């Protein structure tokens, strides 16, 4: 459904209104089109209903009072956009969308910081797969009792013979990355159901 802009008689009121809509669009541009339209139409509906409730008086003054009550889009939409983005991400199972949603939600609490760290581990596993292909003798799972424990790039700290996984390193990292990805996604869905 297309947004129908509210007509104003006063040019200043129209400029203020269009600026407010522009700021809303700017804040919601990271969401899919359906969510963008939903938020935009909801706020536009609030403005329209309040203008209809107070038809008398100066349009500019009435509009400014309404927008002041609604709040600045940069502040009021931040948690809503973060929540919608997280919903989009968990529905699509797209790791890039989940990562972006977690970045938006970092300000919402410690649990999102934990999820963000788990995602860094996930991308670390993917990076290790590429590094193992690029530099097989220096990258791996190196372990020597009471001396060395390295998962990653050894940079000459250990002898290549101390690498435990050998040719199984890449399959192990692939399985670990997939398992961690599904665990993170399930934990995110669980957190969302708890929050509701």
PDB file of C-alpha atoms in Angstrom:
ATOM      1  CA  UNK A   1       0.000   0.000   0.000  1.00  0.00           C
ATOM      2  CA  UNK A   2       1.311   3.424  -0.965  1.00  0.00           C
ATOM      3  CA  UNK A   3       1.563   6.226   1.584  1.00  0.00           C
ATOM      4  CA  UNK A   4      -0.845   9.089   0.970  1.00  0.00           C
ATOM      5  CA  UNK A   5       0.765  12.298   2.151  1.00  0.00           C
ATOM      6  CA  UNK A   6      -1.311  14.710   4.195  1.00  0.00           C
ATOM      7  CA  UNK A   7      -2.165  17.926   2.320  1.00  0.00           C
ATOM      8  CA  UNK A   8      -1.422  21.243   4.050  1.00  0.00           C
ATOM      9  CA  UNK A   9      -2.538  24.776   3.200  1.00  0.00           C
ATOM     10  CA  UNK A  10       0.518  26.335   4.828  1.00  0.00           C
ATOM     11  CA  UNK A  11       3.797  25.810   2.898  1.00  0.00           C
ATOM     12  CA  UNK A  12       5.833  25.859   6.131  1.00  0.00           C
ATOM     13  CA  UNK A  13       3.709  23.085   7.629  1.00  0.00           C
ATOM     14  CA  UNK A  14       4.165  21.042   4.462  1.00  0.00           C
ATOM     15  CA  UNK A  15       7.960  21.487   4.587  1.00  0.00           C
ATOM     16  CA  UNK A  16       8.060  20.462   8.263  1.00  0.00           C
ATOM     17  CA  UNK A  17       5.869  17.424   7.505  1.00  0.00           C
ATOM     18  CA  UNK A  18       7.967  16.322   4.512  1.00  0.00           C
ATOM     19  CA  UNK A  19      11.157  16.752   6.546  1.00  0.00           C
ATOM     20  CA  UNK A  20       9.711  14.532   9.284  1.00  0.00           C
ATOM     21  CA  UNK A  21       8.762  11.872   6.706  1.00  0.00           C
ATOM     22  CA  UNK A  22      12.266  12.092   5.224  1.00  0.00           C
ATOM     23  CA  UNK A  23      13.798  11.531   8.663  1.00  0.00           C
ATOM     24  CA  UNK A  24      11.527   8.518   9.217  1.00  0.00           C
ATOM     25  CA  UNK A  25      12.489   7.043   5.827  1.00  0.00           C
ATOM     26  CA  UNK A  26      16.160   7.587   6.631  1.00  0.00           C
ATOM     27  CA  UNK A  27      15.835   5.692   9.927  1.00  0.00           C
ATOM     28  CA  UNK A  28      13.946   2.716   8.474  1.00  0.00           C
ATOM     29  CA  UNK A  29      15.907   2.310   5.230  1.00  0.00           C
ATOM     30  CA  UNK A  30      17.699  -0.810   6.544  1.00  0.00           C
ATOM     31  CA  UNK A  31      14.422  -2.734   6.803  1.00  0.00           C
ATOM     32  CA  UNK A  32      12.583  -4.560   4.047  1.00  0.00           C
ATOM     33  CA  UNK A  33      10.047  -2.524   2.063  1.00  0.00           C
ATOM     34  CA  UNK A  34       7.012  -3.967   3.839  1.00  0.00           C
ATOM     35  CA  UNK A  35       8.318  -2.996   7.295  1.00  0.00           C
ATOM     36  CA  UNK A  36       9.378   0.438   6.025  1.00  0.00           C
ATOM     37  CA  UNK A  37       5.895   1.094   4.656  1.00  0.00           C
ATOM     38  CA  UNK A  38       4.237  -0.220   7.818  1.00  0.00           C
ATOM     39  CA  UNK A  39       6.205   2.107  10.114  1.00  0.00           C
ATOM     40  CA  UNK A  40       5.822   5.097   7.808  1.00  0.00           C
ATOM     41  CA  UNK A  41       2.054   4.627   7.466  1.00  0.00           C
ATOM     42  CA  UNK A  42       1.636   4.104  11.214  1.00  0.00           C
ATOM     43  CA  UNK A  43       3.378   7.370  12.079  1.00  0.00           C
ATOM     44  CA  UNK A  44       1.599   9.189   9.239  1.00  0.00           C
ATOM     45  CA  UNK A  45      -1.705   7.888  10.606  1.00  0.00           C
ATOM     46  CA  UNK A  46      -0.879   9.309  14.068  1.00  0.00           C
ATOM     47  CA  UNK A  47      -0.125  12.692  12.540  1.00  0.00           C
ATOM     48  CA  UNK A  48      -3.322  12.660  10.460  1.00  0.00           C
ATOM     49  CA  UNK A  49      -5.562  11.603  13.371  1.00  0.00           C
ATOM     50  CA  UNK A  50      -4.120  14.284  15.646  1.00  0.00           C
ATOM     51  CA  UNK A  51      -4.561  16.938  12.962  1.00  0.00           C
ATOM     52  CA  UNK A  52      -8.192  15.863  12.540  1.00  0.00           C
ATOM     53  CA  UNK A  53      -8.724  16.030  16.306  1.00  0.00           C
ATOM     54  CA  UNK A  54      -7.492  19.661  16.325  1.00  0.00           C
ATOM     55  CA  UNK A  55      -8.665  21.175  13.015  1.00  0.00           C
ATOM     56  CA  UNK A  56      -8.687  24.769  14.266  1.00  0.00           C
ATOM     57  CA  UNK A  57      -5.664  26.974  14.732  1.00  0.00           C
ATOM     58  CA  UNK A  58      -2.342  27.406  13.046  1.00  0.00           C
ATOM     59  CA  UNK A  59      -1.288  24.347  10.972  1.00  0.00           C
ATOM     60  CA  UNK A  60       2.396  24.854  11.737  1.00  0.00           C
ATOM     61  CA  UNK A  61       1.810  25.103  15.467  1.00  0.00           C
ATOM     62  CA  UNK A  62      -0.523  22.081  15.506  1.00  0.00           C
ATOM     63  CA  UNK A  63       1.933  20.020  13.458  1.00  0.00           C
ATOM     64  CA  UNK A  64       4.900  20.987  15.645  1.00  0.00           C
ATOM     65  CA  UNK A  65       2.941  20.013  18.775  1.00  0.00           C
ATOM     66  CA  UNK A  66       2.069  16.630  17.246  1.00  0.00           C
ATOM     67  CA  UNK A  67       5.649  15.949  16.132  1.00  0.00           C
ATOM     68  CA  UNK A  68       6.961  16.962  19.543  1.00  0.00           C
ATOM     69  CA  UNK A  69       4.607  14.450  21.200  1.00  0.00           C
ATOM     70  CA  UNK A  70       5.635  11.729  18.740  1.00  0.00           C
ATOM     71  CA  UNK A  71       9.332  12.417  19.304  1.00  0.00           C
ATOM     72  CA  UNK A  72      12.380  12.569  17.090  1.00  0.00           C
ATOM     73  CA  UNK A  73      12.452   9.677  14.574  1.00  0.00           C
ATOM     74  CA  UNK A  74      16.146   9.122  15.343  1.00  0.00           C
ATOM     75  CA  UNK A  75      15.226   8.294  18.950  1.00  0.00           C
ATOM     76  CA  UNK A  76      11.802   6.675  18.807  1.00  0.00           C
ATOM     77  CA  UNK A  77      12.529   4.379  15.869  1.00  0.00           C
ATOM     78  CA  UNK A  78      15.896   3.003  16.997  1.00  0.00           C
ATOM     79  CA  UNK A  79      14.508   0.172  19.209  1.00  0.00           C
ATOM     80  CA  UNK A  80      11.651  -0.545  16.799  1.00  0.00           C
ATOM     81  CA  UNK A  81      13.966  -0.773  13.784  1.00  0.00           C
ATOM     82  CA  UNK A  82      16.384  -2.987  15.733  1.00  0.00           C
ATOM     83  CA  UNK A  83      13.550  -5.313  16.748  1.00  0.00           C
ATOM     84  CA  UNK A  84      12.114  -5.485  13.214  1.00  0.00           C
ATOM     85  CA  UNK A  85      15.586  -6.108  11.775  1.00  0.00           C
ATOM     86  CA  UNK A  86      16.134  -8.962  14.227  1.00  0.00           C
ATOM     87  CA  UNK A  87      12.772 -10.465  13.239  1.00  0.00           C
ATOM     88  CA  UNK A  88      13.703 -10.215   9.554  1.00  0.00           C
ATOM     89  CA  UNK A  89      17.090 -11.796  10.230  1.00  0.00           C
ATOM     90  CA  UNK A  90      15.776 -14.769  12.200  1.00  0.00           C
ATOM     91  CA  UNK A  91      13.120 -15.436   9.552  1.00  0.00           C
ATOM     92  CA  UNK A  92      15.578 -15.456   6.646  1.00  0.00           C
ATOM     93  CA  UNK A  93      18.451 -17.340   8.360  1.00  0.00           C
ATOM     94  CA  UNK A  94      20.791 -15.014   6.443  1.00  0.00           C
ATOM     95  CA  UNK A  95      23.985 -14.602   8.531  1.00  0.00           C
ATOM     96  CA  UNK A  96      24.661 -11.117   7.146  1.00  0.00           C
ATOM     97  CA  UNK A  97      21.190  -9.938   8.193  1.00  0.00           C
ATOM     98  CA  UNK A  98      21.630 -11.496  11.640  1.00  0.00           C
ATOM     99  CA  UNK A  99      25.013  -9.784  12.006  1.00  0.00           C
ATOM    100  CA  UNK A 100      23.506  -6.392  11.036  1.00  0.00           C
ATOM    101  CA  UNK A 101      20.599  -6.939  13.415  1.00  0.00           C
ATOM    102  CA  UNK A 102      22.991  -7.729  16.244  1.00  0.00           C
ATOM    103  CA  UNK A 103      24.960  -4.565  15.524  1.00  0.00           C
ATOM    104  CA  UNK A 104      21.729  -2.566  15.762  1.00  0.00           C
ATOM    105  CA  UNK A 105      20.789  -4.326  18.974  1.00  0.00           C
ATOM    106  CA  UNK A 106      24.129  -3.991  20.776  1.00  0.00           C
ATOM    107  CA  UNK A 107      22.711  -1.029  22.639  1.00  0.00           C
ATOM    108  CA  UNK A 108      19.799  -3.129  23.920  1.00  0.00           C
ATOM    109  CA  UNK A 109      21.727  -5.124  26.466  1.00  0.00           C
ATOM    110  CA  UNK A 110      24.345  -7.610  27.487  1.00  0.00           C
ATOM    111  CA  UNK A 111      22.636 -10.591  25.819  1.00  0.00           C
ATOM    112  CA  UNK A 112      23.167  -9.019  22.412  1.00  0.00           C
ATOM    113  CA  UNK A 113      26.824  -8.454  23.236  1.00  0.00           C
ATOM    114  CA  UNK A 114      27.093 -12.183  23.945  1.00  0.00           C
ATOM    115  CA  UNK A 115      25.387 -12.970  20.624  1.00  0.00           C
ATOM    116  CA  UNK A 116      27.730 -10.552  18.876  1.00  0.00           C
ATOM    117  CA  UNK A 117      30.774 -12.327  20.364  1.00  0.00           C
ATOM    118  CA  UNK A 118      29.359 -15.703  19.289  1.00  0.00           C
ATOM    119  CA  UNK A 119      28.987 -14.347  15.762  1.00  0.00           C
ATOM    120  CA  UNK A 120      32.594 -13.171  15.834  1.00  0.00           C
ATOM    121  CA  UNK A 121      33.579 -16.759  16.666  1.00  0.00           C
ATOM    122  CA  UNK A 122      31.456 -17.950  13.759  1.00  0.00           C
ATOM    123  CA  UNK A 123      33.207 -15.610  11.332  1.00  0.00           C
ATOM    124  CA  UNK A 124      36.507 -16.665  12.914  1.00  0.00           C
ATOM    125  CA  UNK A 125      35.802 -20.288  11.965  1.00  0.00           C
ATOM    126  CA  UNK A 126      35.062 -19.225   8.395  1.00  0.00           C
ATOM    127  CA  UNK A 127      38.258 -17.154   8.325  1.00  0.00           C
ATOM    128  CA  UNK A 128      40.279 -20.138   9.605  1.00  0.00           C
ATOM    129  CA  UNK A 129      39.003 -22.272   6.724  1.00  0.00           C
ATOM    130  CA  UNK A 130      40.320 -19.736   4.221  1.00  0.00           C
ATOM    131  CA  UNK A 131      43.572 -19.322   6.145  1.00  0.00           C
ATOM    132  CA  UNK A 132      44.122 -23.108   6.202  1.00  0.00           C
ATOM    133  CA  UNK A 133      43.749 -23.248   2.414  1.00  0.00           C
ATOM    134  CA  UNK A 134      46.100 -20.279   1.980  1.00  0.00           C
ATOM    135  CA  UNK A 135      48.747 -21.372   4.509  1.00  0.00           C
ATOM    136  CA  UNK A 136      48.251 -25.050   5.472  1.00  0.00           C
ATOM    137  CA  UNK A 137      51.450 -25.537   7.476  1.00  0.00           C
ATOM    138  CA  UNK A 138      50.932 -22.555   9.809  1.00  0.00           C
ATOM    139  CA  UNK A 139      47.153 -22.806  10.417  1.00  0.00           C
ATOM    140  CA  UNK A 140      45.455 -25.576  12.378  1.00  0.00           C
ATOM    141  CA  UNK A 141      44.736 -26.997  15.800  1.00  0.00           C
ATOM    142  CA  UNK A 142      48.126 -27.250  17.500  1.00  0.00           C
ATOM    143  CA  UNK A 143      48.439 -28.922  20.865  1.00  0.00           C
ATOM    144  CA  UNK A 144      51.381 -30.075  22.919  1.00  0.00           C
ATOM    145  CA  UNK A 145      50.643 -31.004  26.551  1.00  0.00           C
ATOM    146  CA  UNK A 146      51.843 -28.389  29.074  1.00  0.00           C
ATOM    147  CA  UNK A 147      53.342 -26.259  26.279  1.00  0.00           C
ATOM    148  CA  UNK A 148      51.094 -25.098  23.454  1.00  0.00           C
ATOM    149  CA  UNK A 149      47.404 -24.850  22.605  1.00  0.00           C
ATOM    150  CA  UNK A 150      46.643 -22.893  19.406  1.00  0.00           C
ATOM    151  CA  UNK A 151      43.532 -22.882  17.252  1.00  0.00           C
ATOM    152  CA  UNK A 152      44.427 -20.695  14.322  1.00  0.00           C
ATOM    153  CA  UNK A 153      47.654 -19.246  12.984  1.00  0.00           C
ATOM    154  CA  UNK A 154      50.753 -20.519  14.809  1.00  0.00           C
ATOM    155  CA  UNK A 155      53.295 -18.053  13.309  1.00  0.00           C
ATOM    156  CA  UNK A 156      56.234 -20.334  14.026  1.00  0.00           C
ATOM    157  CA  UNK A 157      55.312 -20.972  17.685  1.00  0.00           C
ATOM    158  CA  UNK A 158      54.971 -24.699  17.175  1.00  0.00           C
ATOM    159  CA  UNK A 159      56.193 -27.411  14.878  1.00  0.00           C
ATOM    160  CA  UNK A 160      53.741 -28.437  12.101  1.00  0.00           C
ATOM    161  CA  UNK A 161      53.827 -32.012  13.427  1.00  0.00           C
ATOM    162  CA  UNK A 162      51.983 -30.808  16.574  1.00  0.00           C
ATOM    163  CA  UNK A 163      48.883 -30.134  14.442  1.00  0.00           C
ATOM    164  CA  UNK A 164      46.255 -32.644  15.599  1.00  0.00           C
ATOM    165  CA  UNK A 165      43.518 -32.426  12.964  1.00  0.00           C
ATOM    166  CA  UNK A 166      45.594 -32.399   9.790  1.00  0.00           C
ATOM    167  CA  UNK A 167      43.337 -32.831   6.765  1.00  0.00           C
ATOM    168  CA  UNK A 168      40.302 -32.916   9.054  1.00  0.00           C
ATOM    169  CA  UNK A 169      40.798 -29.279  10.096  1.00  0.00           C
ATOM    170  CA  UNK A 170      38.625 -27.778   7.328  1.00  0.00           C
ATOM    171  CA  UNK A 171      35.717 -30.261   7.726  1.00  0.00           C
ATOM    172  CA  UNK A 172      35.859 -29.763  11.502  1.00  0.00           C
ATOM    173  CA  UNK A 173      35.698 -25.965  11.106  1.00  0.00           C
ATOM    174  CA  UNK A 174      32.819 -26.247   8.597  1.00  0.00           C
ATOM    175  CA  UNK A 175      30.823 -28.467  10.973  1.00  0.00           C
ATOM    176  CA  UNK A 176      31.681 -26.181  13.923  1.00  0.00           C
ATOM    177  CA  UNK A 177      30.608 -23.067  12.003  1.00  0.00           C
ATOM    178  CA  UNK A 178      27.315 -24.638  10.901  1.00  0.00           C
ATOM    179  CA  UNK A 179      26.572 -25.932  14.398  1.00  0.00           C
ATOM    180  CA  UNK A 180      27.420 -22.575  15.997  1.00  0.00           C
ATOM    181  CA  UNK A 181      25.278 -20.747  13.429  1.00  0.00           C
ATOM    182  CA  UNK A 182      22.217 -22.884  14.201  1.00  0.00           C
ATOM    183  CA  UNK A 183      22.805 -22.617  17.954  1.00  0.00           C
ATOM    184  CA  UNK A 184      23.004 -18.811  17.729  1.00  0.00           C
ATOM    185  CA  UNK A 185      19.871 -18.627  15.567  1.00  0.00           C
ATOM    186  CA  UNK A 186      17.921 -20.891  17.916  1.00  0.00           C
ATOM    187  CA  UNK A 187      19.082 -18.862  20.932  1.00  0.00           C
ATOM    188  CA  UNK A 188      17.981 -15.656  19.190  1.00  0.00           C
ATOM    189  CA  UNK A 189      14.547 -17.148  18.493  1.00  0.00           C
ATOM    190  CA  UNK A 190      14.311 -18.341  22.097  1.00  0.00           C
ATOM    191  CA  UNK A 191      15.242 -14.877  23.360  1.00  0.00           C
ATOM    192  CA  UNK A 192      12.592 -13.293  21.131  1.00  0.00           C
ATOM    193  CA  UNK A 193       9.886 -15.634  22.456  1.00  0.00           C
ATOM    194  CA  UNK A 194      10.944 -14.899  26.042  1.00  0.00           C
ATOM    195  CA  UNK A 195      10.789 -11.138  25.357  1.00  0.00           C
ATOM    196  CA  UNK A 196       7.230 -11.421  24.014  1.00  0.00           C
TER     197      UNK A 196
END
